[in-house]
Coordinates of C-alpha atoms and ligand atoms in Angstrom, one line a residue:
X8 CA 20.6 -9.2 -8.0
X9 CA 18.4 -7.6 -10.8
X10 CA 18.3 -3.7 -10.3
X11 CA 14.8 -3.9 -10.5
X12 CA 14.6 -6.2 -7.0
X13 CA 17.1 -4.4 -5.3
X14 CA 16.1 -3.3 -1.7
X15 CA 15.3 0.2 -1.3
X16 CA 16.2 2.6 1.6
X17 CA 14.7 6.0 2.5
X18 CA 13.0 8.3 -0.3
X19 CA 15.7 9.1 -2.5
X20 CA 15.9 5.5 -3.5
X21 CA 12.3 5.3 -4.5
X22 CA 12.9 8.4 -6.3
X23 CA 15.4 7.0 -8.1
X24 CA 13.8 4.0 -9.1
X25 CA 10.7 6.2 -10.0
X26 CA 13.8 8.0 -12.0
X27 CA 15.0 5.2 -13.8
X28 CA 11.8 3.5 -14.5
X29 CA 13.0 0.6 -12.6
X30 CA 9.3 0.1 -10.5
X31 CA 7.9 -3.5 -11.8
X32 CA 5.2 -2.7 -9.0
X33 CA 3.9 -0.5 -11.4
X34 CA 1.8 -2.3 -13.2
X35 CA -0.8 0.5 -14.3
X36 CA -3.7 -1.9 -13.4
X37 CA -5.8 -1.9 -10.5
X38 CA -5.0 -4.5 -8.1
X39 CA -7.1 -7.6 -8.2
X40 CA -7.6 -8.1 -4.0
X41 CA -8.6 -4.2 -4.0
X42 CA -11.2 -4.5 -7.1
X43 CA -12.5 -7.6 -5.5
X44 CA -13.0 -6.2 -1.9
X45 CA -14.8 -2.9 -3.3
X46 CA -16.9 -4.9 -6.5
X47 CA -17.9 -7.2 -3.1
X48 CA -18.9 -4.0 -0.9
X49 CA -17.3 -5.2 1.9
X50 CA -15.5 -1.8 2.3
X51 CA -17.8 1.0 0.7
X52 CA -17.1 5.0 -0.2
X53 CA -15.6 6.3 2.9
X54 CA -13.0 8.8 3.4
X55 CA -10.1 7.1 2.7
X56 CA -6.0 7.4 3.1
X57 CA -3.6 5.6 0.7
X58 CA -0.3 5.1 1.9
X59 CA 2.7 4.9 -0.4
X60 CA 0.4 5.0 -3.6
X61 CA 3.3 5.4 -6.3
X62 CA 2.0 6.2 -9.3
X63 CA -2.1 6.6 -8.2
X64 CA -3.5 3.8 -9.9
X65 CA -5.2 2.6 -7.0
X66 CA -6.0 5.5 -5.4
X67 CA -7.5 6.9 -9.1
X68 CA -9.5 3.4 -8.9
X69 CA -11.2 4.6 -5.3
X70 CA -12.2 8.2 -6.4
X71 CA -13.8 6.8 -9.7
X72 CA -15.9 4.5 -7.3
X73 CA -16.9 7.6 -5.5
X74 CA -14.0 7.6 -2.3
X75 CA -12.7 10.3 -0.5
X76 CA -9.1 9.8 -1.3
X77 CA -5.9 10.8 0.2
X78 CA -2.8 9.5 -1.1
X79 CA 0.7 9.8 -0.2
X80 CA 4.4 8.6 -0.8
X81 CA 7.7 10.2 0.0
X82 CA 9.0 9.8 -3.8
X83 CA 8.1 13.2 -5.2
X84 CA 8.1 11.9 -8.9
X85 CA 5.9 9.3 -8.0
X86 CA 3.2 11.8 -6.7
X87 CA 3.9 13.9 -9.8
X88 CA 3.0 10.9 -12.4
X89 CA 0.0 10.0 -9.9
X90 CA -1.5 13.9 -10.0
X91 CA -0.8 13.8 -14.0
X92 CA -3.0 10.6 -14.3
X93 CA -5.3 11.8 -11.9
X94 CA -5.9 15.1 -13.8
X95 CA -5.9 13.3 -17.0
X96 CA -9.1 11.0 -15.6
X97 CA -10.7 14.2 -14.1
X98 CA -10.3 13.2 -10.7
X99 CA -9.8 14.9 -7.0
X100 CA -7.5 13.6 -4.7
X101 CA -5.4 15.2 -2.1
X102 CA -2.1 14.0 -2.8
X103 CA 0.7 14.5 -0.4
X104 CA 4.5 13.9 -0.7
X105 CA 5.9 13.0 3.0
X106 CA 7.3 9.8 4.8
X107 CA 4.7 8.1 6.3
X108 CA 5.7 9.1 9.5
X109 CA 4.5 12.5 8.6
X110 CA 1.2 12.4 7.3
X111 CA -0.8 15.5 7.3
X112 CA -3.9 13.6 7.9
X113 CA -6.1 14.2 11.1
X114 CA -6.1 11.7 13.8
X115 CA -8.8 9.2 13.9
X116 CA -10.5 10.7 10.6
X117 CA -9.5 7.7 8.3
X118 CA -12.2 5.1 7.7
X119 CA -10.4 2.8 5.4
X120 CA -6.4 3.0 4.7
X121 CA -5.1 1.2 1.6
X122 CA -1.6 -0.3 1.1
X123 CA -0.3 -1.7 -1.8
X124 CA 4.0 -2.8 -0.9
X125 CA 4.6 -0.2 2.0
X126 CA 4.2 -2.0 5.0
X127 CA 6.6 -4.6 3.9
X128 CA 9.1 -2.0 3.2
X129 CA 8.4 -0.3 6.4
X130 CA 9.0 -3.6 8.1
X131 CA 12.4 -4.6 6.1
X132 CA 13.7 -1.2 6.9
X133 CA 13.1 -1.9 10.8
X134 CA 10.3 0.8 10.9
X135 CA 7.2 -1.4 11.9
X136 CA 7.1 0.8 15.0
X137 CA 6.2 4.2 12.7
X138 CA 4.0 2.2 10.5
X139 CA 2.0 0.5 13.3
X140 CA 1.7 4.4 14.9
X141 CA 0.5 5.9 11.8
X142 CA -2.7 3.2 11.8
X143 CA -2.9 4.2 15.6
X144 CA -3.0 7.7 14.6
X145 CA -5.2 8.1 11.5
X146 CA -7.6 5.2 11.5
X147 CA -10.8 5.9 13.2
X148 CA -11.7 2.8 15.5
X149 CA -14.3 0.7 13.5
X150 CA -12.2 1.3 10.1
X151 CA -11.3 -0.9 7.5
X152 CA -7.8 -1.8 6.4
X153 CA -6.7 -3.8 3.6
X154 CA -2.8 -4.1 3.0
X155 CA -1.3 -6.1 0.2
X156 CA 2.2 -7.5 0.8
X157 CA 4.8 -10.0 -0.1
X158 CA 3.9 -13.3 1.0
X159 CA 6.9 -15.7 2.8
X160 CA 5.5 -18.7 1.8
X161 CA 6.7 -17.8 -2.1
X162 CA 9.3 -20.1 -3.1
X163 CA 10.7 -17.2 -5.1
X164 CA 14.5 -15.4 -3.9
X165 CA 13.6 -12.5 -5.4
X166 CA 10.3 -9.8 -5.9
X167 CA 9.1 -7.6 -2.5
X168 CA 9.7 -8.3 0.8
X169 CA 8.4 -11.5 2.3
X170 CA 6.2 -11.8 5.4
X171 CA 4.8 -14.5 7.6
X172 CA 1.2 -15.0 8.4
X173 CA 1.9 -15.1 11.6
X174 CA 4.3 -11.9 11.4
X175 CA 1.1 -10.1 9.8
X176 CA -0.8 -11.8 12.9
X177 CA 1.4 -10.4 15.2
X178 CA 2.3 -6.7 13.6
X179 CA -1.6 -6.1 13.9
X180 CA -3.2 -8.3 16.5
X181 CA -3.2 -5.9 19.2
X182 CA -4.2 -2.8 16.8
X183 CA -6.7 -4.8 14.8
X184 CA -9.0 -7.2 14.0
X185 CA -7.9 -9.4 11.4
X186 CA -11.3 -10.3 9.0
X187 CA -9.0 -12.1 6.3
X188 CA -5.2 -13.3 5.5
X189 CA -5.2 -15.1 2.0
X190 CA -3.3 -15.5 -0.3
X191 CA -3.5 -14.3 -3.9
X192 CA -0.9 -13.1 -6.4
X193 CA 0.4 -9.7 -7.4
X194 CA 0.0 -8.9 -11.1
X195 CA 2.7 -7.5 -13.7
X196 CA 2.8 -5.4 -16.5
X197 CA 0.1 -6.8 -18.9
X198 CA -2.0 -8.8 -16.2
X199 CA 0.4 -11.8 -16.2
X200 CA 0.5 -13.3 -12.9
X201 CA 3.2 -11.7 -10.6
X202 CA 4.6 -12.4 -6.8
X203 CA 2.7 -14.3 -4.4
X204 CA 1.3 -11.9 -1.9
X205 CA -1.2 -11.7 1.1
X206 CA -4.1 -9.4 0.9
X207 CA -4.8 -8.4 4.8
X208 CA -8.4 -7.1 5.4
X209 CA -9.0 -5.7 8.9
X210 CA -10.9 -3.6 11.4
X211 CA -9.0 -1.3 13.8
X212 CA -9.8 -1.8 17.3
Ligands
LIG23 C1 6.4 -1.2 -3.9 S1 6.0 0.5 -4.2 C2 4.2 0.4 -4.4 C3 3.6 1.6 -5.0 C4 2.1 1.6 -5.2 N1 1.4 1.3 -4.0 C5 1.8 0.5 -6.3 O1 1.2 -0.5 -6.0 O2 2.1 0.8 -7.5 C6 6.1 1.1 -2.5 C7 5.9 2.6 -2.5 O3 5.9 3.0 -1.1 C8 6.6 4.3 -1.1 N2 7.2 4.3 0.3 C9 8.1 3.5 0.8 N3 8.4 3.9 2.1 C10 7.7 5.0 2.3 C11 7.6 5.8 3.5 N4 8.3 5.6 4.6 N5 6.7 6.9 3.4 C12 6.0 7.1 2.3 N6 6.1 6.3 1.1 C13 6.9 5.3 1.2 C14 7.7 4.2 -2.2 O4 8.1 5.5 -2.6 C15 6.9 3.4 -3.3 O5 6.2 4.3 -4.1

C-alpha cells in the first residue's frame, strides 16, 4: 500500500506524516462543499470549532469570511504550519494542539463545528464513542455541523476511510438532525478531482 494511504493511529503518526510530507489531504485549497455551504449562507459567521484542521486552510477560509474560529489537531507540526499561514494572512484563530477528546473549548458554546477527514479516522480507530461526545459537549443545541468524509460507495481500494450513508445516518441520528448527505468529491493538489466523499450538513438536537 502507498505510504501516502497508509492508516494512521494516534498522534505521532499524524505527526509523522506531517513530518514526512506524506498528507495528500493537504491540498492547500479550500474545500469545495465548505465554500459552497458558506458562499450559500446556509451557515453564517458564528463562533465556530474546527476539528482536526491540519494545516488551517479551512479554518484560515472561515476567519477571512469574518468566523470566530477555533481549530485544533493533535499533530503539533500540523498546528505549527496552520499558525504560520495564519500569521502570514493576518488572521486570529485560537489554535489548540490536543486529541479531540480533549478540547479546551466550553460546553455548548460552539455554533457551527467543521470537519474535514477526522471523523472517519475517529471511526476507523474505534473512537466514534469520543467523537460523538465531543459534538454532545461543545455544540450548542440549534448548531450547525458540516463534516466531510470518505464516501463507501467509491469504487476505489485506497484514499480515506470509507463510510456508509446509513453509517453517517446512524453515528448522528440521535445527536442531530441530518439537513443533507450528498455526495461530492475531495480535491487534490492542483484542484484535480480527488476521493469521492460525503459532505454531512446538520443541526444538533
Ligand atoms: C485527513 S487529515 C485532514 C486535515 C485537514 N482537515 C485537511 O483537510 O487538510 C486528518 C487530521 O485529523 C487529525 N486528527 C486525527 N485524529 C485526531 C484526534 N483524535 N484528535 C485531534 N486531531 C486528530 C490529524 O492529525 C490530521 O491532521
Amino acid at each position: 500500500m502507498p505510504e501516502a494511504h497508509k492508516p494512521r493511529h494516534g498522534s505521532e503518526d499524524w505527526q509523522q506524516s506531517y513530518e514526512q510530507g506524506t498528507t495528500p489531504w493537504d491540498s492547500g485549497l479550500i474545500d469545495p462543499a465548505l465554500r459552497a455551504v458558506i458562499e450559500a449562507r446556509e451557515v453564517t459567521p458564528c463562533k465556530t470549532l474546527e476539528v482536526g484542521c491540519g494545516t488551517g486552510t479551512n479554518a484560515i477560509y472561515l476567519a477571512q469570511a469574518g468566523f470566530d474560529v477555533t481549530a485544533t489537531d493533535f499533530a503539533p507540526l500540523a498546528i505549527e504550519k496552520a499558525r504560520a499561514k495564519a500569521t502570514a494572512a493576518g488572521m486570529r484563530i485560537d489554535f489548540q494542539v490536543a486529541d479531540l477528546a480533549e478540547l479546551n473549548v466550553p460546553a455548548a458554546s460552539i455554533e457551527f463545528l467543521f470537519d474535514r477527514g477526522c471523523y472517519h479516522c475517529l471511526r476507523r480507530e474505534g473512537r466514534l464513542s469520543d467523537y460523538q461526545k465531543m459534538v454532545k459537549q461543545v455544540v450548542k443545541p440549534g448548531g450547525r455541523i458540516l463534516i466531510l468524509c470518505g464516501n463507501a460507495d467509491s469504487p476505489h481500494e485506497y484514499g480515506p476511510p470509507k463510510v456508509s450513508a446509513t453509517e453517517v445516518c446512524s453515528d448522528f441520528e440521535k445527536l442531530c438532525r441530518i439537513e443533507r448527505l450528498s455526495a461530492y468529491h475531495f480535491e487534490d493538489v492542483g484542484g484535480t478531482e480527488g476521493p469521492l466523499a460525503w459532505q454531512v450538513l446538520m443541526t444538533r438536537r
